[in-house]
Coordinates of C-alpha atoms in Angstrom, one line a residue:
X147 CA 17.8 35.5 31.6
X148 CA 18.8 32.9 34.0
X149 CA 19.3 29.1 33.0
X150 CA 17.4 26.8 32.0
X151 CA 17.1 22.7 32.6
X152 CA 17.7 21.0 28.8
X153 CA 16.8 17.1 29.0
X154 CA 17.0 15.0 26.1
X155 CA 15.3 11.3 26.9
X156 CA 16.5 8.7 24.6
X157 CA 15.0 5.3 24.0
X158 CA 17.7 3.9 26.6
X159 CA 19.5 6.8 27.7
X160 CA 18.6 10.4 29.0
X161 CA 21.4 13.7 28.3
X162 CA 20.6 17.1 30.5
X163 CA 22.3 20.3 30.8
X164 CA 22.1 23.6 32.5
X165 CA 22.4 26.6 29.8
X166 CA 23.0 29.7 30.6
X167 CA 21.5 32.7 28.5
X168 CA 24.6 33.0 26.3
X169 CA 24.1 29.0 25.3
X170 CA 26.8 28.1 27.4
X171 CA 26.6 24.6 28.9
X172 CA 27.2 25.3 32.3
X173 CA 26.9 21.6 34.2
X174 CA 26.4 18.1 31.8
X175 CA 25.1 14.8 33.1
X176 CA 23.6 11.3 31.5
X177 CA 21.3 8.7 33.0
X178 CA 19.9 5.5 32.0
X179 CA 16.1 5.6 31.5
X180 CA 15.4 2.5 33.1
X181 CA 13.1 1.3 30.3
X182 CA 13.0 -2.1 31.6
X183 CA 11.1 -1.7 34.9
X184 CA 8.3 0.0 32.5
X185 CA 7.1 3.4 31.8
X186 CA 5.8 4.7 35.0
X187 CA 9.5 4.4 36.6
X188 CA 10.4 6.4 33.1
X189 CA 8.9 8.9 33.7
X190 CA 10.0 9.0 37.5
X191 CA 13.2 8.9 36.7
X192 CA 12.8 11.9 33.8
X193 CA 11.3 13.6 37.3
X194 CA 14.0 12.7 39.2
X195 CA 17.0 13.8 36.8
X196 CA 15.3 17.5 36.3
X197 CA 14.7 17.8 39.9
X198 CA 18.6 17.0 40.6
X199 CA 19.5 19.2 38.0
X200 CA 17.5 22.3 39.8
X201 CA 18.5 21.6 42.8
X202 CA 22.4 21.7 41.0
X203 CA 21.8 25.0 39.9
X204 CA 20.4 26.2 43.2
X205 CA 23.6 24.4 45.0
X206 CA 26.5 26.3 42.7
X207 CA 24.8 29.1 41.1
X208 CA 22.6 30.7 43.8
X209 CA 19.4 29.9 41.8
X210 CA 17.0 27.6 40.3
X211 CA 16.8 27.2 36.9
X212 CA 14.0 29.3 35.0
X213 CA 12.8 26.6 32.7
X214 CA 12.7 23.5 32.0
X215 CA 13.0 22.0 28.1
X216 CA 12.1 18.5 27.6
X217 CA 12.5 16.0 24.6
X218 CA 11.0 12.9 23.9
X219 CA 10.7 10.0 21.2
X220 CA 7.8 9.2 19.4
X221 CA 4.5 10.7 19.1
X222 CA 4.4 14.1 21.2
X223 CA 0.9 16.4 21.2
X224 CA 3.6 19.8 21.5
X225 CA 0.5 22.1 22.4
X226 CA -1.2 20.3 25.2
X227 CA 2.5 19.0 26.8
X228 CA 1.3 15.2 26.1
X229 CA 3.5 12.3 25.4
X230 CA 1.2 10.4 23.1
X231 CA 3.3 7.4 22.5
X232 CA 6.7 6.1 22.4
X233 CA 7.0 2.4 21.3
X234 CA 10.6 2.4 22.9
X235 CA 9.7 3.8 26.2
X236 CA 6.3 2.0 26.5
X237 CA 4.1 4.9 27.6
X238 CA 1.0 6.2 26.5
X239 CA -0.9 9.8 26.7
X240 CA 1.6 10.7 29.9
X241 CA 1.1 14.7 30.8
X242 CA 4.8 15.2 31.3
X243 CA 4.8 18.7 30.5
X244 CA 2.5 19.4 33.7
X245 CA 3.7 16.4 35.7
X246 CA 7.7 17.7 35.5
X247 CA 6.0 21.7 35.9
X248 CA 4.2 20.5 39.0
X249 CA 7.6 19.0 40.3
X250 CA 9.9 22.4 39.3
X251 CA 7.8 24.7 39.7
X252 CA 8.7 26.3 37.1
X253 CA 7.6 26.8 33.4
X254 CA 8.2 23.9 31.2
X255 CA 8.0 23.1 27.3
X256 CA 7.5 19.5 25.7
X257 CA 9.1 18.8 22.4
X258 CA 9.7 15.8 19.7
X259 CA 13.7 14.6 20.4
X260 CA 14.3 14.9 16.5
X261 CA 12.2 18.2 16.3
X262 CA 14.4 19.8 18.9
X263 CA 17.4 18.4 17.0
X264 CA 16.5 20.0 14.2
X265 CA 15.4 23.0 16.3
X266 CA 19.4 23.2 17.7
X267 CA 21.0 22.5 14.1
X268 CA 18.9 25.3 12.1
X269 CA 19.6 27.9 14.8
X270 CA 23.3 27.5 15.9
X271 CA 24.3 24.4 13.9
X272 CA 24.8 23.4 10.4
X273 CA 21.6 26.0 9.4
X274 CA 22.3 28.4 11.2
X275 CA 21.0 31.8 9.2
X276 CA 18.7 29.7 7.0
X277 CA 15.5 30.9 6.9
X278 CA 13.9 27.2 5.5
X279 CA 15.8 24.0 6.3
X280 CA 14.9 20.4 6.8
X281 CA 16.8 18.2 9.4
X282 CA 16.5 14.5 8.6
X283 CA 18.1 11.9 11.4
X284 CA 19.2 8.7 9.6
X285 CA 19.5 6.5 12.9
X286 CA 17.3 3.2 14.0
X287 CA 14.5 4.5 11.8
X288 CA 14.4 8.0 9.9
X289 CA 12.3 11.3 11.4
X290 CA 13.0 14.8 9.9
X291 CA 12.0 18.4 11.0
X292 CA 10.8 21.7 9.2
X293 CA 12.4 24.6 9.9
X294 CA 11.1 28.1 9.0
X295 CA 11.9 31.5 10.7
X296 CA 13.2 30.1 13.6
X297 CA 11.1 27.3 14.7
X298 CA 10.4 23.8 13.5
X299 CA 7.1 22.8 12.5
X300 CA 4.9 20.0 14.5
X301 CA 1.7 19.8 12.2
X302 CA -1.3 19.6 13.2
X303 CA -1.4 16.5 15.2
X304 CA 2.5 16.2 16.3
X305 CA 2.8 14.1 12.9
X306 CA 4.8 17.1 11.1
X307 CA 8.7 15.6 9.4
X308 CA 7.8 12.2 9.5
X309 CA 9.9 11.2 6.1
X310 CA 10.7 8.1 7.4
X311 CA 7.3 6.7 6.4
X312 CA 7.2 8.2 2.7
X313 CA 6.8 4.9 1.0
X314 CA 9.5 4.7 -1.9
X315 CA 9.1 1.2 -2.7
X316 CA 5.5 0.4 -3.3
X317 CA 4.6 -3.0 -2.4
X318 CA 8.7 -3.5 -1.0
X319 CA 9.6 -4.2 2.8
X320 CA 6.6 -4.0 5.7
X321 CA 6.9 -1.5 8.2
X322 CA 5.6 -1.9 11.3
X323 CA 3.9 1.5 10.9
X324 CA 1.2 -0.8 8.8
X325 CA 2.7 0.4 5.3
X326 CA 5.0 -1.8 3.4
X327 CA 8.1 0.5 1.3
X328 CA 8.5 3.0 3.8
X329 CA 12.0 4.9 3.5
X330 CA 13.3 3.8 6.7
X331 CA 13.0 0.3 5.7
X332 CA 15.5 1.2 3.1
X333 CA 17.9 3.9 4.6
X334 CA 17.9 4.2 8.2
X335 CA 21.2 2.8 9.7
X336 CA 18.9 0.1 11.0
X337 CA 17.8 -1.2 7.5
X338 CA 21.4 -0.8 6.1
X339 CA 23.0 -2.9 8.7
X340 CA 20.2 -5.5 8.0
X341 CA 21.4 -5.6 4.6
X342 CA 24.8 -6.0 5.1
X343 CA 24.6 -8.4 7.6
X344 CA 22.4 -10.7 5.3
X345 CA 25.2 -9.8 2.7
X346 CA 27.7 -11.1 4.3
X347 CA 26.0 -14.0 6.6
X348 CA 27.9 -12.1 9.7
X349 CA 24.7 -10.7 12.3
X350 CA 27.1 -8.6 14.0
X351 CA 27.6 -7.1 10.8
X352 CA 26.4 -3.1 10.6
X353 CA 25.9 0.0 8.9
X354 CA 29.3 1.4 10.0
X355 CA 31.0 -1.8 8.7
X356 CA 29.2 -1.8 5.3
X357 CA 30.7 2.2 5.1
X358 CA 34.1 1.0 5.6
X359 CA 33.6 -1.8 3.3
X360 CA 32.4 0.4 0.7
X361 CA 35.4 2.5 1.0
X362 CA 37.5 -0.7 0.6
X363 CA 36.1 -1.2 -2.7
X364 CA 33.5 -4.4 -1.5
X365 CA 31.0 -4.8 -4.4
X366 CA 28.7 -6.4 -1.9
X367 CA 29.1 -3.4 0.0
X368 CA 28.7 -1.2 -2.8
X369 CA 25.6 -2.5 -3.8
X370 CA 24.2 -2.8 0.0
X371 CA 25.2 1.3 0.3
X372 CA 24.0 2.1 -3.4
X373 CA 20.8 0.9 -2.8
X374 CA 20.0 2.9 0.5
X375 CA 21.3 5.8 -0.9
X376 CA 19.4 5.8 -3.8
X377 CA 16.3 5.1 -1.9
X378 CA 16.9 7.5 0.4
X379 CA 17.6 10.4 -2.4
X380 CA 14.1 9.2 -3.5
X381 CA 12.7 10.1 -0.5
X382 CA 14.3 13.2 0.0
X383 CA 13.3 14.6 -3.4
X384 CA 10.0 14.7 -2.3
X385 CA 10.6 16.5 1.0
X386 CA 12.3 19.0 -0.8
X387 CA 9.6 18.9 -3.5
X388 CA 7.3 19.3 -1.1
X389 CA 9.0 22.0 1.3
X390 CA 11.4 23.3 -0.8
X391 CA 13.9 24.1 2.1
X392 CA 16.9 26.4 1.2
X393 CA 19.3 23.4 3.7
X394 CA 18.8 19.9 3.8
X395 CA 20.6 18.9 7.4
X396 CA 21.5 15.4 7.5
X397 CA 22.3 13.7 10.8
X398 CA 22.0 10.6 12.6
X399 CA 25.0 7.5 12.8
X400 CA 24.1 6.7 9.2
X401 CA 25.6 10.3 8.2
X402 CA 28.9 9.5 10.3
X403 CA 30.3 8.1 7.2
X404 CA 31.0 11.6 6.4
X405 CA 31.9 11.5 2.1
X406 CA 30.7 7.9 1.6
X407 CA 27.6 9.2 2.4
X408 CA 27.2 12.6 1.2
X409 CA 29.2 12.3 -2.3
X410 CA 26.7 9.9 -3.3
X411 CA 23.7 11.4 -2.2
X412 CA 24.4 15.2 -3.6
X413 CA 24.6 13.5 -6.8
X414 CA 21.4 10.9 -6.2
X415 CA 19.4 14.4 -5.6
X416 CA 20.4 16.1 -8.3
X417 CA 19.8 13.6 -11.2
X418 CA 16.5 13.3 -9.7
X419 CA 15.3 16.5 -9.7
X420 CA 13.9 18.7 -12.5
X421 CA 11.5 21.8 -11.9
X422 CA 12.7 22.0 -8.2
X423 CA 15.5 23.8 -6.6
X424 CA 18.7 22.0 -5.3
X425 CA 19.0 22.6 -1.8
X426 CA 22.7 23.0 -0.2
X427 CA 23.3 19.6 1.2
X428 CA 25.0 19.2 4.5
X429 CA 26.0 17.0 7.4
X430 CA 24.8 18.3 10.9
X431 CA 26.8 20.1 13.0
X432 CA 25.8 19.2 16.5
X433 CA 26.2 15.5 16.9
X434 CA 24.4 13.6 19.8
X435 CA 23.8 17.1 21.7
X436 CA 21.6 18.5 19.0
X437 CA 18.6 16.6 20.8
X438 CA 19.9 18.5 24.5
X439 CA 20.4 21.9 22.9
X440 CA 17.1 21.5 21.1
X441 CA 15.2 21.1 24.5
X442 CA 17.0 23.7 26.3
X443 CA 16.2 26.5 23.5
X444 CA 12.7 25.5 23.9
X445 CA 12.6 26.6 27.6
X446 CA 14.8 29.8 26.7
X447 CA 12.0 30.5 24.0
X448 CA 9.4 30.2 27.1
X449 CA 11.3 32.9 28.6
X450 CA 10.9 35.3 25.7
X451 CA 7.7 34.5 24.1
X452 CA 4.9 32.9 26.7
X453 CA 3.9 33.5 30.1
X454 CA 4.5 31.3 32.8
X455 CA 0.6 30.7 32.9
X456 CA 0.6 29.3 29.7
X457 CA 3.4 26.4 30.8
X458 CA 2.3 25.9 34.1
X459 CA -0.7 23.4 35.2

């Protein structure tokens, strides 16, 4: 198997990488997006990055990659290769699965950024020989993936791990998904570092902050972190009542603060639950490259189980 292109877009920021068959990561490189001159020069600069990143691999290794695995934010139709929407990057129904194809030439897969996270972490990360795990990144808002045999699940309609819109407040905080007591509104590092900053009157004030604070022995920041964790432990008893995953994976800047978060939580979950089966509870394993290592096993799966016709416009 030769290597493939792995390209991870971000909501500011893009990470790529050539892999080789063995998962090696032979060449690394980042980009800005370039969000603010719109989507179209997005998506021309998500061309332009793969292209550079073939024409790398033709330069020093004799070849041009064999596929291409991209992941995006937001709403992402997996089957047809169609980023649906992306309130971050601005763009709407954009074929990038055949648009970067037609560029390469070569076979190309279209993936959700936290999907192919959790893709990386279940296979060679913190789930690696699991057979059912749920990933769940804790970052500006909160998006989770299903893992079973291998692969993780999109849904039906690309809506598939979307925990962060579980409502465990009724009638609490709007969300600008339309609901009001969504989870993310509660537990994403975004929502904690609202809380603390409105705790402490500082705006600069964030999530990281409120986790030292907490380990300081701050009863504002006690009762800023208590309250997140307890909402999100509410939120993750259903997933797991729901899915019943043998891992829960959690990742994402919130879950940098490594025992603050995690002692907690374990316990959260387990006074909540009853009938249902604890899951082991971990952090992930793959930091910001899960997203990269994600997309680049997607276009190594394309070389083992679909042919090129089925990839290529």
């Amino acid at each position: 198997m030769r290597h493939v292109i792995a390209l991870d877009v971000g909501g500011t920021g893009m990470k790529a990488a050539l892999v080789g068959p063995d998962g090696e990561l032979l060449h690394q490189d980042r980009r800005v997006t370039g969000r603010d001159r719109g989507p179209e020069s997005v998506v021309a600069a998500i061309l332009d990055f793969a292209a550079d990143l073939y024409a790398y691999g033709e330069k020093h290794f004799g070849e041009g990659a064999a596929a291409a695995g991209l992941a995006v934010p937001g709403i992402v139709d997996e089957p047809n290769g169609i980023a649906v929407f992306s309130a971050n990057l601005g763009w709407r129904d954009v074929p990038l699965r055949a648009l970067l194809a037609d560029r390469l030439g070569i076979p190309v897969a279209l993936g959700h950024d936290v999907r192919a996270g959790g893709l990386a972490e279940g296979r060679i990360g913190a789930g690696k020989g699991a057979d059912r795990f749920f990933f769940v990144a804790l970052g500006t808002g909160i998006a989770g993936g299903f893992g079973l045999d291998g692969r993780v699940e999109s849904g039906a309609h690309g809506f598939a791990g979307e925990i962060g819109h579980i409502v465990v407040r009724p009638q609490g905080v709007p969300c600008p998904c339309g609901q009001r007591g969504c989870l993310e509104r509660y537990a994403s590092a975004a929502a904690v570092s609202e809380a603390w900053a409105k705790a402490t009157g500082d705006p600069d004030a964030d999530a990281a902050g409120c986790a030292k604070s907490v380990m300081s022995g701050d009863p504002n920041a006690v009762r800023v972190w208590e309250e997140a964790v307890a909402a999100l432990a509410d939120g993750l008893v259903t997933a797991l009542t729901l899915l019943d995953p043998r891992v829960l994976i959690i990742g994402g800047g919130l879950a940098e603060a490594g025992d603050v978060l995690f002692r907690p939580l374990r316990e959260a979950v387990q006074s909540r639950v009853t009938f249902q089966k604890l899951p082991t509870i971990v952090p992930a394993a793959l930091g910001d490259t899960a997203g990269c290592l994600g997309a680049g096993l997607l276009a190594q799966d394309l070389l083992t189980t679909t042919t090129t016709a089925e990839v290529m416009p």
